[in-house]
Tab-separated table of C-alpha atoms (C1' of nucleotides) in Angstrom:
chain	number	residue	atom	x	y	z
A	86	MET	CA	30.780	-112.160	-68.079
A	87	ALA	CA	31.265	-115.225	-70.271
A	88	ASP	CA	34.813	-115.991	-69.271
A	89	ARG	CA	35.680	-119.447	-70.478
A	90	ALA	CA	39.190	-119.888	-69.005
A	91	ASN	CA	40.265	-120.228	-65.382
A	92	ALA	CA	38.255	-117.340	-64.006
A	93	PRO	CA	36.577	-118.530	-60.815
A	94	ALA	CA	34.833	-115.277	-59.964
A	95	GLU	CA	38.174	-113.731	-59.046
A	96	PRO	CA	37.948	-110.027	-59.788
A	97	GLY	CA	41.704	-109.491	-59.523
A	98	PRO	CA	43.980	-109.392	-62.570
A	99	ARG	CA	43.951	-112.732	-64.343
A	100	ARG	CA	47.561	-113.139	-65.295
A	101	VAL	CA	50.049	-111.386	-63.083
A	102	THR	CA	52.768	-110.380	-65.441
A	103	LYS	CA	56.430	-109.772	-64.826
A	104	ARG	CA	56.220	-106.098	-65.620
A	105	ARG	CA	53.542	-105.593	-63.025
A	106	ALA	CA	55.699	-107.012	-60.265
A	107	GLU	CA	58.561	-104.766	-61.275
A	108	THR	CA	56.357	-101.683	-61.236
A	109	ARG	CA	54.922	-102.542	-57.883
A	110	GLN	CA	58.371	-103.008	-56.479
A	111	ARG	CA	59.594	-99.663	-57.685
A	112	LEU	CA	56.513	-97.965	-56.311
A	113	LEU	CA	57.082	-99.503	-52.888
A	114	GLN	CA	60.672	-98.364	-52.896
A	115	ALA	CA	59.819	-94.844	-53.999
A	116	ALA	CA	56.990	-94.579	-51.503
A	117	LEU	CA	59.291	-95.452	-48.618
A	118	ALA	CA	61.638	-92.640	-49.592
A	119	VAL	CA	58.895	-90.090	-50.073
A	120	PHE	CA	57.143	-91.033	-46.845
A	121	ALA	CA	60.409	-90.577	-44.993
A	122	GLU	CA	60.966	-87.160	-46.507
A	123	GLU	CA	57.503	-85.686	-46.545
A	124	GLY	CA	55.582	-87.771	-44.081
A	125	PHE	CA	52.815	-90.100	-45.134
A	126	GLY	CA	50.078	-87.635	-44.388
A	127	ARG	CA	51.524	-84.977	-46.635
A	128	THR	CA	52.486	-87.322	-49.435
A	129	THR	CA	50.692	-87.173	-52.750
A	130	VAL	CA	50.168	-89.931	-55.263
A	131	ASP	CA	52.019	-87.927	-57.838
A	132	GLN	CA	55.123	-87.564	-55.691
A	133	VAL	CA	55.456	-91.300	-55.272
A	134	CYS	CA	54.971	-92.016	-58.954
A	135	ALA	CA	57.364	-89.290	-60.042
A	136	ARG	CA	60.070	-90.592	-57.752
A	137	ALA	CA	59.597	-94.076	-59.180
A	138	GLY	CA	59.661	-92.755	-62.725
A	139	TYR	CA	55.987	-93.250	-63.488
A	140	THR	CA	52.869	-91.176	-63.774
A	141	ARG	CA	49.754	-91.575	-61.661
A	142	GLY	CA	48.379	-94.222	-63.988
A	143	ALA	CA	50.866	-96.725	-62.622
A	144	PHE	CA	49.675	-96.169	-59.092
A	145	TYR	CA	45.967	-96.521	-59.767
A	146	SER	CA	46.668	-99.660	-61.721
A	147	ASN	CA	48.384	-101.244	-58.713
A	148	PHE	CA	46.715	-99.846	-55.627
A	149	GLU	CA	43.329	-98.624	-54.569
A	150	THR	CA	44.353	-95.999	-52.072
A	151	LEU	CA	47.372	-94.438	-50.397
A	152	ASP	CA	46.516	-96.244	-47.180
A	153	GLU	CA	46.835	-99.550	-48.968
A	154	LEU	CA	50.220	-98.510	-50.294
A	155	PHE	CA	51.305	-97.421	-46.831
A	156	LEU	CA	50.489	-100.812	-45.391
A	157	ALA	CA	52.212	-102.590	-48.265
A	158	VAL	CA	55.335	-100.484	-47.870
A	159	TRP	CA	55.471	-101.093	-44.157
A	160	GLU	CA	54.983	-104.843	-44.403
A	161	HIS	CA	57.451	-105.167	-47.226
A	162	ARG	CA	60.165	-103.209	-45.525
A	163	SER	CA	59.724	-104.763	-42.113
A	164	THR	CA	59.925	-108.338	-43.390
A	165	GLU	CA	62.944	-107.255	-45.347
A	166	LEU	CA	64.588	-105.968	-42.180
A	167	ILE	CA	63.751	-109.141	-40.296
A	168	THR	CA	65.362	-111.220	-43.002
A	169	ARG	CA	68.407	-109.005	-43.119
A	170	THR	CA	68.800	-109.255	-39.372
A	171	ARG	CA	68.614	-113.009	-39.404
A	172	GLU	CA	71.232	-113.155	-42.109
A	173	ALA	CA	73.506	-110.909	-40.101
A	174	PHE	CA	73.116	-113.231	-37.141
A	175	GLU	CA	73.952	-116.250	-39.224
A	176	ALA	CA	77.101	-114.543	-40.420
A	177	PHE	CA	78.192	-114.192	-36.795
A	178	GLU	CA	77.596	-117.863	-36.189
A	179	GLN	CA	81.105	-118.946	-35.428
A	180	ALA	CA	82.400	-115.692	-34.021
A	181	ALA	CA	83.366	-116.174	-30.401
A	182	VAL	CA	81.619	-114.211	-27.671
A	183	LYS	CA	83.116	-114.002	-24.201
A	184	ASP	CA	80.625	-112.052	-22.137
A	185	VAL	CA	77.341	-110.197	-22.169
A	186	ASP	CA	78.939	-107.145	-23.743
A	187	GLY	CA	80.074	-109.318	-26.600
A	188	VAL	CA	76.527	-110.545	-27.095
A	189	VAL	CA	75.251	-106.993	-27.097
A	190	THR	CA	77.817	-105.966	-29.658
A	191	HIS	CA	76.653	-108.726	-31.958
A	192	LEU	CA	73.030	-107.908	-31.366
A	193	LEU	CA	73.399	-104.217	-32.093
A	194	ARG	CA	75.436	-104.877	-35.164
A	195	ALA	CA	72.796	-107.211	-36.535
A	196	VAL	CA	69.907	-104.875	-35.803
A	197	PRO	CA	70.454	-101.756	-37.875
A	198	LEU	CA	69.372	-98.257	-36.941
A	199	ASP	CA	67.729	-96.663	-39.942
A	200	GLU	CA	66.354	-93.179	-39.464
A	201	ASP	CA	64.212	-93.205	-42.582
A	202	TRP	CA	62.628	-96.407	-41.426
A	203	TYR	CA	62.128	-94.994	-37.952
A	204	ARG	CA	60.253	-92.007	-39.311
A	205	VAL	CA	58.020	-94.106	-41.491
A	206	SER	CA	57.281	-96.728	-38.884
A	207	ALA	CA	56.591	-94.123	-36.219
A	208	GLU	CA	53.943	-92.616	-38.414
A	209	PHE	CA	52.620	-96.016	-39.393
A	210	THR	CA	52.336	-96.935	-35.762
A	211	ALA	CA	50.226	-93.891	-35.033
A	212	HIS	CA	48.202	-94.641	-38.132
A	213	ALA	CA	47.667	-98.229	-37.024
A	214	LEU	CA	46.487	-97.180	-33.574
A	215	ARG	CA	43.840	-95.079	-35.282
A	216	THR	CA	42.761	-97.957	-37.498
A	217	PRO	CA	41.268	-100.845	-35.498
A	218	GLU	CA	41.992	-103.547	-38.061
A	219	LEU	CA	45.656	-102.569	-38.151
A	220	ARG	CA	46.395	-103.047	-34.474
A	221	ARG	CA	46.863	-106.750	-34.844
A	222	VAL	CA	49.288	-106.176	-37.677
A	223	ILE	CA	51.595	-104.398	-35.294
A	224	VAL	CA	51.600	-107.014	-32.574
A	225	GLU	CA	52.089	-109.761	-35.141
A	226	ARG	CA	55.098	-107.947	-36.474
A	227	GLU	CA	56.574	-107.539	-33.029
A	228	GLN	CA	56.124	-111.230	-32.367
A	229	ALA	CA	57.742	-112.054	-35.685
A	230	ILE	CA	60.729	-109.932	-34.801
A	231	ALA	CA	61.159	-111.586	-31.451
A	232	ALA	CA	60.626	-115.066	-32.857
A	233	SER	CA	63.228	-114.459	-35.508
A	234	ALA	CA	65.967	-112.900	-33.426
A	235	MET	CA	65.607	-114.633	-30.074
A	236	PRO	CA	66.979	-118.057	-31.059
A	237	PHE	CA	70.259	-116.496	-32.041
A	238	LEU	CA	70.395	-114.526	-28.843
A	239	PHE	CA	69.789	-117.664	-26.808
A	240	ALA	CA	72.517	-119.479	-28.652
A	241	ALA	CA	74.953	-116.672	-27.988
A	242	LEU	CA	73.993	-116.532	-24.322
A	243	ALA	CA	74.299	-120.279	-24.004
A	244	GLU	CA	77.835	-119.993	-25.252
A	245	ILE	CA	78.739	-117.830	-22.303
A	246	GLY	CA	76.841	-120.042	-19.904
A	247	ARG	CA	73.631	-118.098	-19.511
A	248	THR	CA	70.010	-119.133	-19.841
A	249	VAL	CA	66.823	-117.133	-20.144
A	250	PRO	CA	64.002	-118.118	-17.792
A	251	ASP	CA	61.309	-116.075	-19.515
A	252	PRO	CA	62.148	-115.691	-23.215
A	253	GLU	CA	59.019	-113.782	-24.147
A	254	ALA	CA	59.579	-111.220	-21.440
A	255	LEU	CA	63.115	-110.633	-22.633
A	256	GLY	CA	61.956	-110.347	-26.216
A	257	GLN	CA	59.383	-107.753	-25.335
A	258	ALA	CA	61.865	-105.857	-23.207
A	259	LEU	CA	64.454	-105.742	-25.952
A	260	VAL	CA	62.002	-104.536	-28.549
A	261	ALA	CA	60.900	-101.777	-26.204
A	262	VAL	CA	64.466	-100.773	-25.440
A	263	HIS	CA	65.359	-100.793	-29.091
A	264	ASP	CA	62.441	-98.596	-30.086
A	265	GLY	CA	62.876	-96.238	-27.177
A	266	THR	CA	66.590	-95.689	-27.607
A	267	ALA	CA	66.388	-95.341	-31.379
A	268	LEU	CA	64.767	-91.937	-31.112
A	269	GLN	CA	67.396	-90.746	-28.668
A	270	CYS	CA	70.160	-91.741	-31.050
A	271	PHE	CA	68.522	-89.991	-33.979
A	272	SER	CA	67.772	-86.759	-32.207
A	273	GLU	CA	71.400	-86.382	-31.144
A	274	PRO	CA	73.315	-87.908	-34.023
A	275	GLY	CA	76.766	-86.761	-33.001
A	276	ASN	CA	76.419	-87.647	-29.337
A	277	THR	CA	78.423	-90.778	-28.629
A	278	THR	CA	77.411	-90.820	-24.985
A	279	VAL	CA	73.831	-91.518	-25.946
A	280	GLN	CA	74.902	-94.477	-27.988
A	281	GLN	CA	77.097	-95.839	-25.247
A	282	ARG	CA	74.205	-95.571	-22.843
A	283	ARG	CA	72.068	-97.417	-25.315
A	284	THR	CA	74.595	-100.205	-25.425
A	285	SER	CA	74.844	-100.469	-21.691
A	286	LEU	CA	71.085	-100.409	-21.304
A	287	PHE	CA	70.919	-103.450	-23.570
A	288	ALA	CA	73.605	-105.116	-21.505
A	289	HIS	CA	71.821	-104.419	-18.242
A	290	VAL	CA	68.533	-105.733	-19.548
A	291	ILE	CA	70.032	-108.888	-20.974
A	292	THR	CA	71.895	-109.493	-17.761
A	293	ALA	CA	68.799	-108.955	-15.681
A	294	TYR	CA	66.697	-111.298	-17.780
A	295	SER	CA	69.196	-114.127	-17.929
A	296	SER	CA	70.945	-116.106	-15.241
A	297	GLU	CA	74.198	-117.951	-15.034
A	298	SER	CA	73.427	-121.591	-15.594
A	299	ARG	CA	76.687	-123.506	-15.194
A	300	GLN	CA	79.561	-124.073	-17.561
A	301	GLN	CA	80.150	-122.441	-20.875
A	302	SER	CA	79.557	-124.752	-23.794
B	109	MET	CA	51.416	-46.027	-41.046
B	110	ALA	CA	51.426	-43.095	-38.621
B	111	ASP	CA	51.117	-45.014	-35.382
B	112	ARG	CA	51.604	-42.595	-32.524
B	113	ALA	CA	51.288	-44.968	-29.531
B	114	ASN	CA	53.729	-47.582	-28.255
B	115	ALA	CA	54.488	-49.247	-31.582
B	116	PRO	CA	58.232	-49.925	-31.582
B	117	ALA	CA	58.335	-51.680	-34.955
B	118	GLU	CA	56.761	-54.746	-33.363
B	119	PRO	CA	54.550	-56.369	-35.981
B	120	GLY	CA	52.766	-58.565	-33.446
B	121	PRO	CA	49.417	-57.613	-31.871
B	122	ARG	CA	49.812	-54.587	-29.588
B	123	ARG	CA	47.590	-55.513	-26.716
B	124	VAL	CA	47.050	-59.177	-26.121
B	125	THR	CA	43.493	-59.377	-25.005
B	126	LYS	CA	41.752	-61.880	-22.798
B	127	ARG	CA	39.547	-63.170	-25.567
B	128	ARG	CA	42.541	-63.947	-27.679
B	129	ALA	CA	44.094	-66.156	-25.037
B	130	GLU	CA	40.844	-68.032	-24.612
B	131	THR	CA	40.551	-68.651	-28.333
B	132	ARG	CA	44.095	-69.818	-28.602
B	133	GLN	CA	43.569	-72.205	-25.756
B	134	ARG	CA	40.475	-73.755	-27.270
B	135	LEU	CA	42.228	-74.113	-30.596
B	136	LEU	CA	45.120	-75.938	-28.969
B	137	GLN	CA	42.764	-78.276	-27.207
B	138	ALA	CA	40.730	-78.982	-30.311
B	139	ALA	CA	43.827	-79.494	-32.402
B	140	LEU	CA	45.143	-82.124	-30.035
B	141	ALA	CA	41.918	-84.092	-30.348
B	142	VAL	CA	41.758	-83.796	-34.116
B	143	PHE	CA	45.408	-84.689	-34.572
B	144	ALA	CA	44.867	-87.787	-32.479
B	145	GLU	CA	41.873	-88.845	-34.533
B	146	GLU	CA	42.898	-87.939	-38.037
B	147	GLY	CA	46.630	-87.618	-37.850
B	148	PHE	CA	48.386	-84.310	-38.246
B	149	GLY	CA	49.143	-84.822	-41.893
B	150	ARG	CA	45.528	-85.371	-42.810
B	151	THR	CA	44.160	-82.628	-40.610
B	152	THR	CA	42.629	-79.543	-42.147
B	153	VAL	CA	42.399	-76.070	-40.691
B	154	ASP	CA	38.650	-76.241	-40.888
B	155	GLN	CA	38.440	-79.424	-38.829
B	156	VAL	CA	40.338	-77.874	-35.958
B	157	CYS	CA	38.267	-74.700	-35.965
B	158	ALA	CA	34.990	-76.547	-36.231
B	159	ARG	CA	35.869	-78.747	-33.278
B	160	ALA	CA	36.746	-75.669	-31.244
B	161	GLY	CA	33.543	-73.948	-32.280
B	162	TYR	CA	35.095	-71.373	-34.598
B	163	THR	CA	35.520	-70.775	-38.276
B	164	ARG	CA	38.800	-70.529	-40.130
B	165	GLY	CA	39.111	-66.868	-39.355
B	166	ALA	CA	39.985	-67.680	-35.762
B	167	PHE	CA	42.858	-69.847	-36.848
B	168	TYR	CA	44.431	-67.412	-39.280
B	169	SER	CA	44.167	-64.719	-36.668
B	170	ASN	CA	46.191	-66.788	-34.198
B	171	PHE	CA	48.612	-68.887	-36.239
B	172	GLU	CA	50.512	-68.634	-39.458
B	173	THR	CA	50.521	-72.263	-40.468
B	174	LEU	CA	49.449	-75.703	-39.328
B	175	ASP	CA	53.045	-76.578	-38.563
B	176	GLU	CA	53.177	-73.729	-36.094
B	177	LEU	CA	50.012	-74.971	-34.449
B	178	PHE	CA	51.426	-78.481	-34.296
B	179	LEU	CA	54.494	-77.265	-32.455
B	180	ALA	CA	52.401	-75.151	-30.102
B	181	VAL	CA	50.108	-78.059	-29.319
B	182	TRP	CA	52.999	-80.361	-28.647
B	183	GLU	CA	54.834	-77.945	-26.401
B	184	HIS	CA	51.723	-76.996	-24.506
B	185	ARG	CA	50.637	-80.525	-23.869
B	186	SER	CA	54.042	-81.850	-22.955
B	187	THR	CA	54.744	-79.149	-20.390
B	188	GLU	CA	51.281	-79.806	-19.046
B	189	LEU	CA	52.125	-83.479	-18.629
B	190	ILE	CA	55.413	-82.683	-16.947
B	191	THR	CA	53.646	-80.460	-14.446
B	192	ARG	CA	50.963	-83.020	-13.823
B	193	THR	CA	53.578	-85.673	-13.195
B	194	ARG	CA	55.446	-83.539	-10.718
B	195	GLU	CA	52.241	-82.841	-8.861
B	196	ALA	CA	51.460	-86.520	-8.704
B	197	PHE	CA	54.890	-87.130	-7.240
B	198	GLU	CA	54.408	-84.474	-4.638
B	199	ALA	CA	51.146	-86.067	-3.599
B	200	PHE	CA	53.043	-89.297	-2.925
B	201	GLU	CA	55.531	-87.446	-0.776
B	202	GLN	CA	54.847	-89.092	2.523
B	203	ALA	CA	53.621	-92.428	1.263
B	204	ALA	CA	55.958	-95.141	2.450
B	205	VAL	CA	57.884	-97.239	-0.035
B	206	LYS	CA	59.527	-100.473	1.034
B	207	ASP	CA	61.349	-101.762	-2.006
B	208	VAL	CA	62.086	-101.147	-5.666
B	209	ASP	CA	58.704	-102.472	-6.705
B	210	GLY	CA	57.120	-99.860	-4.507
B	211	VAL	CA	59.119	-97.170	-6.207
B	212	VAL	CA	58.072	-98.469	-9.608
B	213	THR	CA	54.456	-98.477	-8.585
B	214	HIS	CA	54.697	-94.842	-7.606
B	215	LEU	CA	56.568	-93.954	-10.753
B	216	LEU	CA	54.086	-95.615	-13.085
B	217	ARG	CA	51.172	-94.099	-11.292
B	218	ALA	CA	52.625	-90.626	-11.617
B	219	VAL	CA	53.493	-91.010	-15.299
B	220	PRO	CA	50.234	-91.511	-17.138
B	221	LEU	CA	49.777	-93.526	-20.320
B	222	ASP	CA	47.682	-91.523	-22.749
B	223	GLU	CA	47.063	-93.071	-26.137
B	224	ASP	CA	45.935	-89.870	-27.796
B	225	TRP	CA	49.078	-88.192	-26.662
B	226	TYR	CA	51.159	-91.105	-27.836
B	227	ARG	CA	49.712	-90.884	-31.327
B	228	VAL	CA	50.285	-87.170	-31.574
B	229	SER	CA	53.772	-87.224	-30.145
B	230	ALA	CA	54.789	-90.146	-32.348
B	231	GLU	CA	53.837	-88.162	-35.385
B	232	PHE	CA	55.426	-85.031	-34.006
B	233	THR	CA	58.613	-86.924	-33.423
B	234	ALA	CA	58.762	-88.059	-37.017
B	235	HIS	CA	57.925	-84.535	-38.082
B	236	ALA	CA	60.708	-83.115	-35.924
B	237	LEU	CA	63.276	-85.521	-37.348
B	238	ARG	CA	62.388	-84.200	-40.785
B	239	THR	CA	62.725	-80.602	-39.663
B	240	PRO	CA	66.291	-79.712	-38.642
B	241	GLU	CA	65.360	-76.826	-36.347
B	242	LEU	CA	62.983	-79.044	-34.386
B	243	ARG	CA	65.474	-81.703	-33.379
B	244	ARG	CA	66.726	-79.678	-30.478
B	245	VAL	CA	63.187	-79.178	-29.251
B	246	ILE	CA	62.892	-82.903	-28.740
B	247	VAL	CA	66.101	-83.361	-26.814
B	248	GLU	CA	65.306	-80.352	-24.669
B	249	ARG	CA	61.975	-81.843	-23.813
B	250	GLU	CA	63.499	-85.151	-22.889
B	251	GLN	CA	65.965	-83.397	-20.626
B	252	ALA	CA	63.163	-81.428	-19.028
B	253	ILE	CA	61.275	-84.619	-18.336
B	254	ALA	CA	64.262	-86.248	-16.733
B	255	ALA	CA	65.171	-83.148	-14.758
B	256	SER	CA	61.654	-82.869	-13.415
B	257	ALA	CA	61.042	-86.472	-12.433
B	258	MET	CA	64.459	-87.671	-11.343
B	259	PRO	CA	64.681	-85.813	-8.030
B	260	PHE	CA	61.567	-87.541	-6.804
B	261	LEU	CA	62.861	-90.874	-7.952
B	262	PHE	CA	66.124	-90.314	-6.112
B	263	ALA	CA	64.306	-89.371	-2.965
B	264	ALA	CA	62.209	-92.495	-3.128
B	265	LEU	CA	65.252	-94.644	-3.775
B	266	ALA	CA	67.114	-93.012	-0.926
B	267	GLU	CA	64.293	-93.989	1.353
B	268	ILE	CA	64.931	-97.631	0.640
B	269	GLY	CA	68.665	-97.205	0.894
B	270	ARG	CA	69.657	-96.976	-2.742
B	271	THR	CA	71.752	-94.453	-4.625
B	272	VAL	CA	72.184	-93.803	-8.318
B	273	PRO	CA	75.766	-93.551	-9.552
B	274	ASP	CA	74.915	-92.179	-12.981
B	275	PRO	CA	71.660	-90.207	-12.821
B	276	GLU	CA	71.649	-89.096	-16.429
B	277	ALA	CA	72.089	-92.621	-17.681
B	278	LEU	CA	69.159	-93.801	-15.605
B	279	GLY	CA	67.035	-90.914	-16.787
B	280	GLN	CA	67.718	-91.691	-20.397
B	281	ALA	CA	67.099	-95.374	-19.835
B	282	LEU	CA	63.760	-94.763	-18.173
B	283	VAL	CA	62.550	-92.444	-20.884
B	284	ALA	CA	63.476	-95.028	-23.490
B	285	VAL	CA	61.749	-97.797	-21.587
B	286	HIS	CA	58.676	-95.692	-21.088
B	287	ASP	CA	58.390	-94.800	-24.751
B	288	GLY	CA	59.130	-98.290	-25.954
B	289	THR	CA	56.677	-100.044	-23.684
B	290	ALA	CA	53.905	-97.543	-24.247
B	291	LEU	CA	53.279	-98.774	-27.764
B	292	GLN	CA	53.151	-102.358	-26.591
B	293	CYS	CA	50.515	-101.488	-24.020
B	294	PHE	CA	48.385	-99.635	-26.534
B	295	SER	CA	48.486	-102.244	-29.250
B	296	GLU	CA	47.249	-104.908	-26.837
B	297	PRO	CA	44.936	-103.011	-24.522
B	298	GLY	CA	43.394	-106.002	-22.802
B	299	ASN	CA	46.621	-107.877	-22.280
B	300	THR	CA	47.624	-107.658	-18.637
B	301	THR	CA	50.773	-109.680	-19.188
B	302	VAL	CA	52.218	-106.929	-21.321
B	303	GLN	CA	51.623	-104.408	-18.584
B	304	GLN	CA	53.148	-106.629	-15.938
B	305	ARG	CA	56.200	-107.060	-18.098
B	306	ARG	CA	56.391	-103.320	-18.459
B	307	THR	CA	56.366	-102.956	-14.710
B	308	SER	CA	59.050	-105.533	-14.185
B	309	LEU	CA	61.205	-104.025	-16.910
B	310	PHE	CA	61.108	-100.751	-15.015
B	311	ALA	CA	62.036	-102.564	-11.841
B	312	HIS	CA	64.931	-104.349	-13.479
B	313	VAL	CA	66.291	-101.172	-14.971
B	314	ILE	CA	66.025	-99.185	-11.777
B	315	THR	CA	67.690	-101.977	-9.866
B	316	ALA	CA	70.476	-102.234	-12.381
B	317	TYR	CA	71.160	-98.505	-12.351
B	318	SER	CA	71.139	-98.089	-8.588
B	319	SER	CA	73.127	-99.716	-5.857
B	320	GLU	CA	72.512	-100.432	-2.222
B	321	SER	CA	74.250	-97.712	-0.276
B	322	ARG	CA	73.817	-98.521	3.405
B	323	GLN	CA	70.961	-97.937	5.798
B	324	GLN	CA	67.520	-96.820	4.906
B	325	SER	CA	66.746	-93.284	5.961
C	101	DC	C1'	54.750	-113.376	-86.626
C	102	DG	C1'	50.166	-111.988	-85.570
C	103	DT	C1'	46.858	-111.014	-82.207
C	104	DA	C1'	44.564	-110.212	-77.935
C	105	DT	C1'	45.201	-108.647	-73.443
C	106	DC	C1'	47.595	-105.898	-70.166
C	107	DG	C1'	49.632	-101.867	-68.067
C	108	DG	C1'	50.924	-97.421	-67.820
C	109	DA	C1'	50.201	-92.540	-69.901
C	110	DT	C1'	47.195	-88.772	-70.831
C	111	DA	C1'	43.244	-85.760	-70.478
C	112	DC	C1'	39.316	-84.190	-68.001
C	113	DA	C1'	35.989	-82.995	-64.524
C	114	DT	C1'	35.407	-82.259	-59.829
C	115	DT	C1'	36.134	-81.741	-55.196
C	116	DC	C1'	38.617	-79.785	-51.481
C	117	DG	C1'	41.633	-76.866	-48.970
C	118	DT	C1'	44.114	-72.699	-48.707
C	119	DG	C1'	45.089	-67.794	-48.147
C	120	DT	C1'	43.491	-63.177	-48.313
C	121	DA	C1'	40.544	-59.271	-48.236
C	122	DT	C1'	36.658	-57.336	-46.170
C	123	DC	C1'	32.969	-56.858	-42.804
C	124	DG	C1'	30.596	-56.517	-38.450
C	125	DA	C1'	30.266	-57.419	-33.663
C	126	DA	C1'	32.343	-57.672	-29.135
C	127	DC	C1'	35.488	-55.759	-26.101
C	128	DG	C1'	38.210	-52.397	-23.377
C	129	DG	C1'	39.367	-47.783	-21.930
C	130	DA	C1'	38.042	-43.058	-20.580
D	41	DT	C1'	28.004	-44.248	-22.430
D	42	DC	C1'	30.725	-43.646	-26.386
D	43	DC	C1'	34.572	-44.599	-29.469
D	44	DG	C1'	38.483	-46.988	-31.257
D	45	DT	C1'	40.572	-51.211	-31.576
D	46	DT	C1'	40.577	-56.109	-31.964
D	47	DC	C1'	39.140	-60.488	-33.288
D	48	DG	C1'	36.570	-63.735	-35.491
D	49	DA	C1'	33.114	-64.475	-39.467
D	50	DT	C1'	32.227	-64.367	-44.296
D	51	DA	C1'	33.096	-64.303	-49.197
D	52	DC	C1'	36.044	-65.042	-52.987
D	53	DA	C1'	39.659	-66.542	-56.084
D	54	DC	C1'	43.098	-69.633	-56.816
D	55	DG	C1'	45.764	-73.914	-56.820
D	56	DA	C1'	46.291	-78.609	-55.988
D	57	DA	C1'	45.045	-83.443	-55.617
D	58	DT	C1'	41.847	-86.939	-56.684
D	59	DG	C1'	39.507	-90.438	-59.440
D	60	DT	C1'	37.980	-91.900	-63.849
D	61	DA	C1'	37.663	-92.633	-68.692
D	62	DT	C1'	40.197	-93.330	-72.661
D	63	DC	C1'	44.188	-94.208	-75.492
D	64	DC	C1'	48.355	-96.454	-77.153
D	65	DG	C1'	52.557	-98.973	-76.680
D	66	DA	C1'	54.351	-103.228	-74.692
D	67	DT	C1'	54.077	-107.995	-73.603
D	68	DA	C1'	52.681	-112.791	-73.608
D	69	DC	C1'	50.965	-116.537	-76.104
D	70	DG	C1'	49.604	-119.460	-79.939
DNA sequence: CGTATCGGATACATTCGTGTATCGAACGGA
DNA sequence: TCCGTTCGATACACGAATGTATCCGATACG
């Protein structure tokens, strides 16, 4: 009650220590792995902690409920992937692209296909649709993805003399195509045809949503 | 032990009665609803039985495990949807289509968007990726979908003078687009723009994967 | 260094779900 | 109508996961 220091009615932990951040991090990492293996719904607090090298005490000291952890894991990992993608794009900066296929190659190389992540996000998606306050989280994330990747795509297209009349429509289309084709690739891992079709679907969509402007830069 | 009648070492129930089929059916139906609401992973045997108006005895008399029920529900519902779609197509038989947009309209009207089903199948998908012997089930289903719907699509396209060079590629592309856009529609229910974009994405893809042959029929 | 707070470990009580074994009623065949 | 079989209900025992309360080692700070 009689807190003298800087305690303005904040019930959270007063001083966030270094150790705490480390623990939290390891729990997030472990949870992602366990969710991918067991499924969120069948995952137990103990499994996550064991995989991270803790006991259940660590969990209850950092999270209230498994749902909270699920959300944290998903947000953490998805921002991580967005960052990684942007970095990959920046690395391509000066690489020359000649045509739409070249753009697609870049795009697909920057956007990784991660089966573990697919499993987890598929289940999170279903979970979010069941939880009203989580719906917005999903659309925000999709917008963030588009906002982060599109500029690079435009730049690449501009290089080959193409412009995009309706950027948002293309963004939405590409996200849909990415999500939809991901499953196909995972369910037939060895099948190269599926992956080629994925590539050409991207090419077709990008072509359809962009138009030849004039000269190449 | 000393079974005299027609018991050729078959451990399953000898005579499948009418009541049994009815029970099974109601369990499947109830399970679908509960899975959609609670998620498969968090669903309990008792919840399913209660919703169907039974007690747990009914379940254990019809299924071994929840996983088995999950698979049964998914297979039942997805074949049901395939049938329904084909019927919808057949009803359109003589309706006149003028252009690609007309074809898309038909297509989207025949293929329903069902959020409950999306939730369940998303989770089933993740579940199947975790379970080696279920991967093939998914690809088989996707092939069945394509095989069932494509003929109608070709017929409609033929009517407006278009042919499809690579049918399988188009089938795969459309399934991917359907799956990918479904989530977008569900996460922003009120947003009509999203749905329009979905429609035009279908149109673009169909256009890109078909070519003008000659005259209309 | 010494001390106070923090963070994770441990122990405990409790709830919840499962699987099985048994019972009784409905059903189907003659 | 009667009898045997089937199917779902009920009861029970067990295991597993949760949440909390408490303890002790680690860490930050003066």
